[in-house]
Amino acid sequence: MASANATYGQKESSDQNFDYMFKILIIGNSSVGKTSFLFRYADDSFTPAFVSTVGIDFKVKTIYRNDKRIKLQIWDTAGQERYRTITTAYYRGAMGFILMYDITNEESFNAVQDWSTQIKTYSWDNAQVLLVGNKCDMEDERVVSGDRGRQLSEHLGFEFFEASAKDNINVKQTFERLVDIICEKMSESLDAGDPAVTGAKQGPQLTEQPAPPHQDCAC
Amino acid sequence: MDLSFLEVLERETVLEVLRRDKQLRIIEEDRIRRMKYELQELRRKGAKSYARQYGERTCARCQRPLGKFWNSGAVCRGCSHRICSKCRIGAVDWKCTVCHAYRDVKIRSGEWFLEEKAKKFPVTKDKYETVGEKLLKISNVLSHISVVPPTPPPHLDYNFLSRSGDLKNSRPFTKSMENLMVSFTSHIKKISTSQNDVREDLLSVDGGRKPARFKFSTQKSLSDTDINKSSTLFKVPSLPNLFKKSKDSDHEGSSTGAEEETSFSSEQSGGKRGSCSSISTDCSILDGLSVTGELELAVAYNPGSSCLDITVGACRALVCGDGKKKCRPFVKLHVLPDKSCKLKTSVKKNTTDPVFNEVLKFDIERHLLYGKRLQASVWHSGTLKRKVFLGEVLIPLDAWTSNNKDLQGFNWYPLCPKRPENSSGGAAEHDRVKHSSNNLGV
């Protein structure tokens, strides 16, 4: 049945042909580019127009990583305060977070600490977080330097990327890195409860991933 | 939490997202259920399916005798059983087949994450239940009430959904209706109520106030309950339970599968209503054959003719007890919970990979699809009108209430074992458990 494989691709959301499913949440101030980031990753599309997200939304994307098909359910949240009750309710189910700020917006950067506290409060203890400074294509309007972003990320214990949804810089890398560190946590979690401590030689061991090619935006 | 602070359109947008999420979750739960079932099968095939006594000198998995000096087996560090060299997976840090599969299922089902999460948030009643699920339930119940008023509103559920938050501004209901609504919303505000509780509320309100008018809505919400109930039926015992049980019974020397299963189900039935029957289904499958194979369907709603068009494409890898040559499969469709209207394809002869390519149509208004499920079951048409069940697929139709292009086109669905009838009472369930455990004892 040659047609079978073709039909699988058509409808990602009902496809059961994957090894496991990860849930990821994108958070950050309003208008930092969360939705654009997700659209760039899931659909490879970009629109400069700003449309505020209502409450929550999600997209599904299946990726192939380290010999495993991983289905990602990526939740996009509204940055606006008034939706906070809805969005925080979804923290609990997320395995990893992308915490985003806008490098041209000081306020969004200052809010990172608060967002990180939200994660600590509402999410599981091993929540994996990537800090992303979006809009790195707008170098002229930059107000948050890459160094400050990196320092803050080290302080918070997150990994850090500068990215641009518009120019498609580091978008894929961000998601893939997040998937990898969730996989690492998964192996740790399994081996911790496992007297045999065998995980190192089998199973989806993804720790051998080298560090991402470019931690920062090249521009 | 409720959505009342949102504006009408916003609420509709959010609910739409929640519905999509629910669709995704149902599919995922189904996948997990099958995974756990396979694991259960694997365990069953091991030590306990043989009538032989469990002894130290046999492999705990394949029961092959182990020698004293050579091929003496080694202890699996996962389950502490002695395992022969053939039932190991991995090289140096090997595990036995069952421990390996257990770990694998834990990864693939996301169970590892649920466990991690439970460390911080002690598991509430239902670890799978999400906020979205609760919100959907509320909006469901509210929307169903909309059918009740004496003068039916021109538009059904959907529009009402958005209105239900600000009752005061909505069209004039009779006074009693308004009371009803208020009492409802207050009931539902106590949101943690399990589905059963909600249902009890419904019934008590039904008895108390406006029995005649309420009838319809009760029926509808019952069907809603059925759906939710069946979704609890998906839940195979959680992995740790399953595994713990296996360890325990492994130690019990001569314990048979039957003992294991019965004790298992009684342990479970204390906890949840659905669990008992979910186990009995798993067992009752053993009566016949294991269900495998896939069914190709395309579901589309045709607004022009108000029809749900279901194209039955093909099946592949069916398993038929009578062997490949004699398999005469056909597909039967129902839109649940209504069992009265059924559609069937023609019967294909002598194949386990039949191609149907038949379009079957259900006459149904689009908004009525909400809360309904398409049941597509595959049957073997045997001699003397005897039919053998080969598997089924349940597809929630909620997503087709809107015009969603993603949902069109063919899709392969894995066939699942039959779910127990909702109508069957406790006695029937009990019967089935007994029956299946008898079978296991053999």
XYZ file of C-alpha atoms in Angstrom:
661
model
C 0.000 0.000 0.000
C 2.118 2.786 -1.241
C -0.574 5.345 -0.674
C -0.526 4.733 3.025
C 2.550 6.745 3.729
C 1.325 9.630 1.687
C -1.870 9.860 3.659
C -0.025 9.921 6.928
C 1.453 13.287 6.242
C -1.828 14.925 5.428
C -3.252 15.200 8.828
C -0.651 15.642 11.460
C -2.919 15.957 14.396
C -4.616 12.590 14.078
C -1.503 10.769 13.003
C -0.540 8.030 15.412
C 2.624 7.166 13.648
C 5.113 8.575 16.108
C 7.161 7.411 19.047
C 6.229 9.987 21.586
C 4.606 13.298 22.150
C 6.026 16.363 23.846
C 4.092 19.391 24.959
C 5.826 22.714 24.749
C 4.609 26.119 25.853
C 5.739 29.465 24.497
C 5.447 32.347 26.944
C 6.558 35.949 27.199
C 5.212 39.471 27.065
C 2.639 40.540 24.548
C 3.966 41.269 21.029
C 7.414 39.748 21.494
C 6.658 37.423 18.586
C 5.532 34.147 20.131
C 2.891 33.429 17.519
C 5.198 34.426 14.670
C 7.872 32.168 16.070
C 5.481 29.256 16.136
C 4.144 29.944 12.660
C 7.657 30.143 11.303
C 8.487 26.805 12.831
C 5.290 24.922 12.111
C 4.265 26.418 8.762
C 7.398 28.251 7.678
C 5.356 31.386 7.198
C 5.648 34.925 8.466
C 3.298 37.925 8.510
C 4.490 41.227 9.892
C 0.969 42.206 11.002
C 0.375 41.916 14.733
C -2.650 39.910 15.754
C -3.008 39.414 19.468
C -3.543 35.789 20.464
C -6.807 35.090 22.226
C -6.078 33.009 25.302
C -4.309 29.992 23.901
C -3.721 28.192 20.675
C -1.577 25.294 19.583
C 0.013 23.702 16.588
C 1.203 20.198 16.026
C 4.395 19.266 14.301
C 6.051 15.903 14.030
C 9.799 15.921 13.795
C 12.357 13.222 13.299
C 15.127 13.439 15.814
C 17.722 10.855 16.827
C 15.877 8.034 15.103
C 12.622 8.876 16.816
C 9.505 10.497 15.510
C 8.465 13.043 18.069
C 5.132 14.716 17.870
C 5.210 18.217 19.308
C 2.124 19.918 20.540
C 3.276 23.494 20.803
C 1.053 25.793 22.805
C 1.107 29.444 21.977
C -0.118 31.653 24.795
C -1.479 35.153 24.932
C 1.004 37.532 26.485
C -1.665 39.891 27.738
C -2.277 39.920 31.435
C -6.025 39.458 31.147
C -5.653 35.930 29.825
C -3.308 34.903 32.575
C -5.750 32.556 34.287
C -6.129 30.517 31.128
C -2.496 30.445 30.158
C -1.108 29.517 33.556
C -3.487 26.580 33.670
C -1.497 25.077 30.826
C 1.904 25.311 32.485
C 1.337 22.122 34.362
C 1.035 19.952 31.301
C 4.072 21.323 29.532
C 7.351 19.457 29.517
C 9.342 22.398 28.200
C 9.063 26.144 27.784
C 10.262 28.747 25.398
C 10.450 31.999 27.307
C 10.639 34.819 24.837
C 11.495 38.497 24.949
C 11.966 41.097 22.268
C 15.508 42.457 21.928
C 14.060 45.827 20.897
C 11.863 46.049 23.969
C 13.456 46.598 27.362
C 10.235 45.964 29.222
C 9.798 42.517 27.742
C 13.325 41.683 28.881
C 12.704 42.957 32.388
C 9.662 40.735 32.615
C 11.694 37.581 32.020
C 12.351 37.154 35.719
C 8.621 37.249 36.434
C 7.866 34.729 33.737
C 10.493 32.451 35.136
C 8.850 32.702 38.549
C 5.545 31.784 36.956
C 7.119 28.672 35.515
C 8.553 27.708 38.895
C 5.154 28.176 40.485
C 2.904 26.475 38.004
C 5.034 23.870 36.313
C 6.742 20.633 37.283
C 10.102 20.805 38.998
C 12.228 19.750 36.081
C 10.646 22.080 33.548
C 13.088 22.760 30.776
C 13.292 26.357 29.651
C 14.995 28.062 26.755
C 15.349 31.813 26.868
C 14.904 33.335 23.429
C 15.586 36.933 22.424
C 13.435 37.356 19.352
C 13.606 39.921 16.527
C 17.384 39.804 16.245
C 16.985 40.889 12.642
C 16.216 44.405 13.937
C 19.778 45.193 14.943
C 19.223 48.962 14.556
C 16.557 49.024 17.196
C 18.233 46.668 19.591
C 18.114 47.765 23.230
C 18.983 44.477 24.930
C 22.481 43.304 24.161
C 23.239 39.684 23.565
C 25.483 39.675 26.613
C 22.736 40.788 28.934
C 20.499 38.075 27.586
C 23.202 35.487 28.096
C 23.968 36.669 31.613
C 20.348 36.537 32.605
C 19.954 33.074 31.131
C 22.966 31.838 33.098
C 21.580 33.399 36.208
C 18.260 31.642 35.699
C 19.836 28.389 34.594
C 18.289 28.385 31.140
C 19.875 27.927 27.772
C 19.868 30.942 25.522
C 19.299 31.781 21.872
C 18.818 34.941 19.936
C 16.458 34.333 17.084
C 14.356 35.909 14.391
C 11.041 34.546 13.268
C 11.076 37.006 10.396
C 14.435 35.995 8.960
C 14.135 32.427 10.176
C 17.214 32.537 12.353
C 17.635 29.937 15.081
C 13.941 29.017 15.090
C 14.377 25.372 14.262
C 17.492 25.177 16.428
C 15.554 26.483 19.419
C 12.869 23.844 19.190
C 15.288 21.050 18.483
C 17.491 21.992 21.393
C 14.466 22.084 23.660
C 13.399 18.653 22.450
C 16.892 17.352 23.156
C 16.993 18.637 26.686
C 13.548 17.263 27.390
C 14.828 13.913 26.153
C 17.765 14.203 28.532
C 15.428 14.861 31.419
C 13.308 11.937 30.352
C 16.281 9.573 30.475
C 17.336 10.944 33.835
C 13.867 10.538 35.198
C 13.653 6.948 34.013
C 17.072 5.977 35.250
C 16.533 7.561 38.626
C 13.661 5.208 39.332
C 15.509 2.323 37.808
C 17.777 0.179 39.969
C 19.579 -1.095 36.925
C 20.743 2.324 35.743
C 20.872 0.906 32.298
C 19.595 3.775 30.277
C 23.025 4.806 29.135
C 23.297 2.064 26.586
C 19.805 1.835 25.214
C 16.599 3.645 24.736
C 16.351 7.102 23.300
C 19.530 8.491 24.645
C 19.983 11.869 23.163
C 22.696 13.318 25.288
C 25.346 12.888 22.671
C 24.003 15.893 20.840
C 26.792 18.357 20.380
C 26.183 21.889 21.517
C 24.015 23.780 19.044
C 25.972 25.161 16.113
C 25.419 28.794 16.930
C 24.252 29.832 20.315
C 23.625 33.319 19.166
C 22.265 35.112 16.266
C 24.868 35.582 13.624
C 23.862 39.111 12.842
C -11.806 28.791 36.621
C -14.370 29.723 34.026
C -14.367 31.638 30.845
C -17.006 34.127 31.833
C -14.563 37.012 31.788
C -14.075 36.537 28.084
C -16.133 38.146 25.442
C -18.448 36.122 23.302
C -16.174 35.723 20.319
C -13.129 35.180 22.438
C -14.822 32.421 24.312
C -15.798 30.758 21.093
C -12.219 30.963 19.854
C -10.856 29.447 23.020
C -13.445 26.695 23.059
C -12.574 25.844 19.494
C -8.944 25.435 20.481
C -9.963 23.291 23.423
C -12.018 21.091 21.158
C -9.103 20.587 18.836
C -7.004 19.711 21.835
C -9.572 17.224 23.024
C -9.582 15.559 19.645
C -5.843 15.219 19.860
C -6.014 13.867 23.366
C -8.565 11.243 22.535
C -6.383 9.951 19.756
C -3.389 9.977 22.047
C -5.223 8.157 24.810
C -6.212 5.553 22.327
C -2.628 5.089 21.272
C -1.519 4.762 24.881
C -4.260 2.328 25.659
C -3.167 0.042 22.862
C 0.428 0.345 23.936
C -0.379 -0.726 27.469
C -2.518 -3.505 26.207
C 0.385 -4.820 24.167
C 2.572 -4.700 27.235
C -0.008 -6.622 29.165
C -0.068 -9.183 26.403
C 3.675 -9.522 26.483
C 3.600 -10.232 30.182
C 0.861 -12.722 29.752
C 2.820 -14.586 27.134
C 5.601 -14.942 29.657
C 5.689 -16.978 32.786
C 2.100 -17.100 33.804
C 0.472 -18.308 30.639
C 2.022 -21.716 31.148
C 0.495 -24.094 33.583
C 3.937 -25.103 34.690
C 5.139 -24.270 38.157
C 7.358 -21.297 38.462
C 10.772 -22.506 39.395
C 14.125 -20.969 39.961
C 15.671 -23.060 37.214
C 13.576 -21.793 34.365
C 13.703 -18.506 32.528
C 11.033 -16.230 33.933
C 10.053 -15.076 30.471
C 10.136 -18.009 28.100
C 10.066 -20.798 30.709
C 12.900 -22.609 29.038
C 14.792 -24.734 31.572
C 18.080 -23.288 32.699
C 21.185 -25.368 33.225
C 23.280 -25.479 36.340
C 26.615 -24.664 34.763
C 26.036 -23.505 31.247
C 23.142 -21.407 30.024
C 22.305 -20.861 33.630
C 20.665 -17.504 33.034
C 21.265 -14.316 34.939
C 19.240 -12.040 37.125
C 17.571 -9.114 35.403
C 18.336 -5.940 37.267
C 14.925 -4.580 36.480
C 12.679 -7.314 37.840
C 15.168 -9.567 39.703
C 14.092 -12.643 37.809
C 16.407 -15.199 36.300
C 16.407 -14.770 32.573
C 17.893 -16.891 29.805
C 20.179 -15.319 27.259
C 17.507 -15.201 24.589
C 15.082 -13.056 26.556
C 17.490 -10.205 27.072
C 17.666 -6.909 25.282
C 20.824 -4.852 25.248
C 24.396 -5.943 25.644
C 26.187 -5.197 28.906
C 23.410 -3.491 30.811
C 20.742 -5.790 29.521
C 17.163 -6.076 30.665
C 14.639 -8.790 30.178
C 12.066 -8.371 27.438
C 9.332 -7.285 29.793
C 11.401 -4.738 31.675
C 12.557 -3.350 28.384
C 9.034 -3.073 27.049
C 7.931 -1.498 30.294
C 10.522 1.194 30.021
C 9.688 1.712 26.408
C 5.995 2.165 27.115
C 6.821 4.567 29.890
C 8.666 6.706 27.405
C 6.259 6.455 24.548
C 3.157 7.042 26.622
C 4.608 10.031 28.453
C 3.976 8.208 31.711
C 7.411 9.323 32.907
C 6.227 12.888 32.752
C 3.013 12.179 34.619
C 5.068 10.596 37.358
C 7.436 13.516 37.527
C 4.540 15.910 37.578
C 2.853 14.002 40.361
C 5.858 14.668 42.555
C 4.942 18.312 42.620
C 1.205 18.132 42.077
C -0.150 15.075 43.831
C -2.394 13.359 41.361
C -5.934 14.498 41.606
C -8.818 12.287 40.738
C -7.941 11.897 37.165
C -4.445 12.529 36.047
C -5.470 12.796 32.447
C -8.085 15.404 33.025
C -7.002 18.846 32.007
C -8.325 22.312 32.467
C -9.436 22.307 28.884
C -11.472 19.209 29.528
C -13.235 20.876 32.423
C -13.984 23.997 30.478
C -15.357 21.958 27.637
C -17.565 20.050 30.027
C -19.005 23.255 31.387
C -19.661 24.656 27.991
C -21.175 21.355 26.940
C -23.599 21.236 29.779
C -24.539 24.839 29.280
C -25.028 24.382 25.612
C -27.229 21.389 26.133
C -29.538 23.304 28.331
C -30.098 25.583 25.431
C -32.218 22.929 23.814
C -34.623 23.026 26.685
C -36.544 26.313 26.486
C -40.141 25.960 25.381
C -39.613 28.140 22.354
C -36.537 26.683 20.817
C -33.965 29.262 19.895
C -33.437 29.679 16.186
C -29.834 28.618 16.310
C -28.727 25.686 18.298
C -25.829 24.887 20.523
C -23.174 26.905 18.874
C -24.615 30.313 19.147
C -25.955 29.628 22.498
C -22.632 28.544 23.738
C -21.389 32.006 23.377
C -24.392 33.459 25.033
C -24.540 31.177 27.979
C -22.189 33.258 30.048
C -24.375 36.314 30.374
C -27.741 34.844 30.915
C -29.317 38.045 31.961
C -28.948 39.565 28.545
C -30.067 36.562 26.641
C -33.523 35.928 25.288
C -36.290 35.692 27.828
C -36.569 32.315 29.358
C -39.401 31.297 31.540
C -38.749 32.020 35.156
C -38.319 28.408 36.048
C -35.842 27.936 33.310
C -33.793 30.734 34.635
C -33.818 29.177 38.055
C -32.750 25.967 36.570
C -29.899 27.611 34.799
C -28.747 29.357 37.885
C -28.791 26.219 39.898
C -26.935 24.510 37.136
C -24.214 27.021 36.811
C -23.722 27.030 40.515
C -23.442 23.286 40.478
C -21.005 23.407 37.712
C -18.955 26.079 39.297
C -17.961 23.471 41.774
C -16.022 22.281 38.915
C -14.035 19.458 40.341
C -17.174 17.369 40.318
C -16.496 14.207 38.486
C -18.591 13.381 35.501
C -20.767 11.149 37.603
C -21.493 13.920 39.999
C -22.565 16.187 37.245
C -24.831 13.533 36.022
C -26.390 13.048 39.392
C -27.015 16.725 39.598
C -28.734 16.593 36.306
C -30.925 13.777 37.340
C -31.888 15.288 40.627
C -32.792 18.520 38.943
C -34.711 16.533 36.444
C -36.753 14.829 39.100
C -37.307 17.942 41.121
C -38.451 20.607 38.784
C -39.500 20.309 35.230
C -39.448 16.700 34.307
C -41.271 16.991 31.039
C -39.229 19.729 29.536
C -36.061 18.483 30.875
C -36.225 15.151 29.279
C -34.369 15.999 26.170
C -31.548 17.702 27.867
C -31.097 14.832 30.230
C -30.873 12.493 27.358
C -28.302 14.598 25.685
C -26.222 15.004 28.713
C -26.420 11.316 29.275
C -24.908 10.765 25.925
C -22.294 13.230 26.875
C -21.662 11.246 29.983
C -21.304 8.173 27.917
C -18.573 9.746 25.949
C -16.741 10.782 29.004
C -17.298 7.466 30.535
C -15.949 5.711 27.555
C -12.960 7.913 27.682
C -12.296 6.674 31.171
C -12.667 3.229 29.764
C -9.677 3.886 27.577
C -7.626 3.923 30.660
C -5.865 0.761 31.151
C -4.433 0.441 34.639
C -1.513 2.722 35.101
C 1.863 1.279 34.389
C 3.169 0.996 37.930
C 0.085 -0.948 38.919
C 0.396 -3.207 36.009
C 3.983 -3.852 36.725
C 3.703 -4.190 40.448
C 1.048 -6.743 39.915
C 3.254 -8.694 37.635
C 6.016 -8.784 40.188
C 3.730 -9.867 42.950
C 2.232 -12.663 41.031
C 5.565 -13.755 39.751
C 6.553 -14.453 43.298
C 3.458 -16.365 44.063
C 4.896 -19.471 42.581
C 2.001 -21.295 41.083
C -0.213 -18.272 40.623
C -2.214 -18.506 37.476
C -3.241 -15.760 35.192
C -6.772 -16.054 36.405
C -5.982 -15.222 39.960
C -3.955 -12.366 38.854
C -6.651 -10.876 36.746
C -9.427 -11.170 39.230
C -7.498 -9.713 42.071
C -6.401 -7.038 39.749
C -9.848 -6.014 38.767
C -11.181 -5.991 42.275
C -8.354 -3.777 43.278
C -9.196 -1.431 40.493
C -12.912 -1.398 40.838
C -12.591 0.203 44.213
C -11.148 3.217 42.573
C -13.151 3.944 39.504
C -16.287 2.755 37.934
C -14.912 2.357 34.490
C -11.840 0.447 35.420
C -13.455 -2.838 36.132
C -15.021 -3.023 32.765
C -11.947 -1.820 31.041
C -10.148 -4.802 32.365
C -12.872 -7.113 31.428
C -12.738 -5.881 27.877
C -9.109 -6.525 27.745
C -9.714 -10.032 28.856
C -12.715 -10.710 26.764
C -10.692 -10.093 23.694
C -8.892 -13.231 24.518
C -12.081 -15.123 23.949
C -11.657 -14.566 20.291
C -8.659 -13.153 18.639
C -6.404 -10.264 19.176
C -7.359 -7.240 17.166
C -4.886 -5.897 14.683
C -4.999 -4.104 11.381
C -6.050 -0.711 10.205
C -9.034 0.882 8.560
C -8.886 3.679 6.038
C -11.624 6.262 6.262
C -12.359 9.700 4.936
C -14.964 11.639 6.840
C -16.402 14.831 5.422
C -19.456 16.880 6.091
C -21.444 17.943 3.073
C -23.339 21.092 4.015
C -25.263 21.070 0.741
C -27.078 17.827 1.392
C -26.699 17.962 5.210
C -24.968 14.639 5.080
C -22.006 13.179 6.829
C -20.168 11.457 4.006
C -17.992 8.605 5.111
C -15.806 7.023 2.523
C -14.662 3.602 3.573
C -11.428 3.129 1.704
C -9.816 -0.118 2.674
C -8.569 -2.278 5.464
C -5.208 -3.867 5.831
C -3.705 -6.627 7.917
C -6.980 -7.796 9.379
C -6.790 -10.823 11.587
C -9.478 -13.365 11.054
C -9.709 -16.483 13.098
C -10.629 -18.667 10.151
C -7.431 -17.866 8.313
C -6.740 -15.566 5.459
C -8.581 -17.452 2.771
C -11.890 -17.464 4.468
C -12.017 -13.894 5.704
C -15.060 -12.086 4.326
C -14.839 -8.623 5.814
C -17.289 -5.760 5.738
C -17.544 -2.470 7.590
C -20.476 -1.284 9.656
C -21.023 2.326 10.655
C -22.972 3.910 13.489
C -23.159 7.469 14.683
C -23.107 6.904 18.439
C -24.877 7.119 20.784
C -27.654 6.335 18.332
C -27.473 2.637 17.529
C -30.596 2.459 15.445
C -29.228 3.819 12.225
C -26.488 1.739 10.716
C -24.824 1.572 7.351
C -22.851 -1.275 5.928
C -20.457 -1.774 3.087
C -20.568 -4.766 0.816
C -18.811 -7.949 1.899
C -15.434 -8.620 0.343
C -14.387 -12.179 -0.139
C -11.265 -14.084 0.831
C -9.052 -11.223 1.813
C -7.582 -9.636 4.881
C -6.780 -6.466 2.936
C -10.146 -5.576 1.443
C -10.616 -2.477 -0.682
C -14.103 -1.000 -0.421
C -14.060 2.555 -1.705
C -17.701 3.000 -0.821
C -19.312 6.241 0.225
C -21.890 5.919 2.980
C -24.052 8.847 4.009
C -25.669 9.748 7.290
C -28.405 12.359 7.144
C -27.629 14.573 10.061
C -27.627 18.285 10.756
C -24.144 19.595 11.284
C -24.715 21.010 14.735
C -26.001 17.648 15.912
C -22.582 16.152 15.328
C -21.445 17.743 18.511
C -20.793 15.103 21.131
C -21.382 12.268 18.688
C -18.932 9.581 17.721
C -18.546 7.659 14.547
C -18.178 3.975 15.228
C -16.720 2.055 12.331
C -16.481 -1.637 13.057
C -15.035 -4.322 10.854
C -16.746 -7.699 10.803
C -16.182 -11.024 9.209
C -19.310 -12.352 7.643
C -19.188 -16.023 8.518
C -21.340 -18.930 7.527
C -24.957 -19.084 8.675
C -25.016 -15.343 9.275
C -22.522 -15.685 12.033
C -20.537 -12.478 12.375
C -17.107 -12.168 13.911
C -15.890 -8.881 15.248
C -12.512 -7.877 13.819
C -11.998 -4.482 15.392
C -13.411 -1.020 15.516
C -12.516 2.629 15.322
C -14.208 5.389 17.278
C -13.909 8.892 15.954
C -15.326 11.839 17.875
C -17.225 13.981 15.414
C -16.973 17.252 17.287
C -14.301 18.490 14.951
C -16.590 18.182 11.953
C -19.035 20.674 13.376
C -16.913 23.347 11.806
C -15.622 23.533 8.313
C -12.165 22.202 8.815
C -10.224 21.348 5.702
C -7.577 19.503 7.697
C -10.005 16.789 8.519
C -10.800 15.806 5.001
C -9.036 13.169 2.992
C -8.216 9.601 3.797
C -6.662 8.554 7.009
C -5.595 5.205 8.413
C -6.966 4.368 11.805
C -5.693 1.440 13.834
C -8.398 -1.016 14.790
C -9.130 -1.394 18.469
C -10.784 -4.057 20.553
C -14.429 -3.643 21.307
C -15.498 -1.399 24.149
C -18.084 -2.695 26.540
C -21.663 -1.657 25.988
C -22.560 1.268 28.157
C -25.920 -0.182 28.876
C -24.542 -3.273 30.513
C -25.144 -3.163 34.205
C -22.900 -4.249 37.012
C -24.044 -7.809 36.730
C -23.085 -8.086 33.128
C -19.697 -6.665 33.822
C -19.223 -9.067 36.620
C -20.180 -11.909 34.391
C -17.676 -10.944 31.868
C -14.901 -10.764 34.374
C -15.734 -14.206 35.588
C -16.005 -15.537 32.141
C -12.715 -14.225 31.026
C -10.891 -15.334 34.081
C -12.159 -18.828 33.459
C -10.657 -18.643 30.076
C -7.393 -17.496 31.429
C -7.186 -20.359 33.804
C -6.934 -22.816 30.966
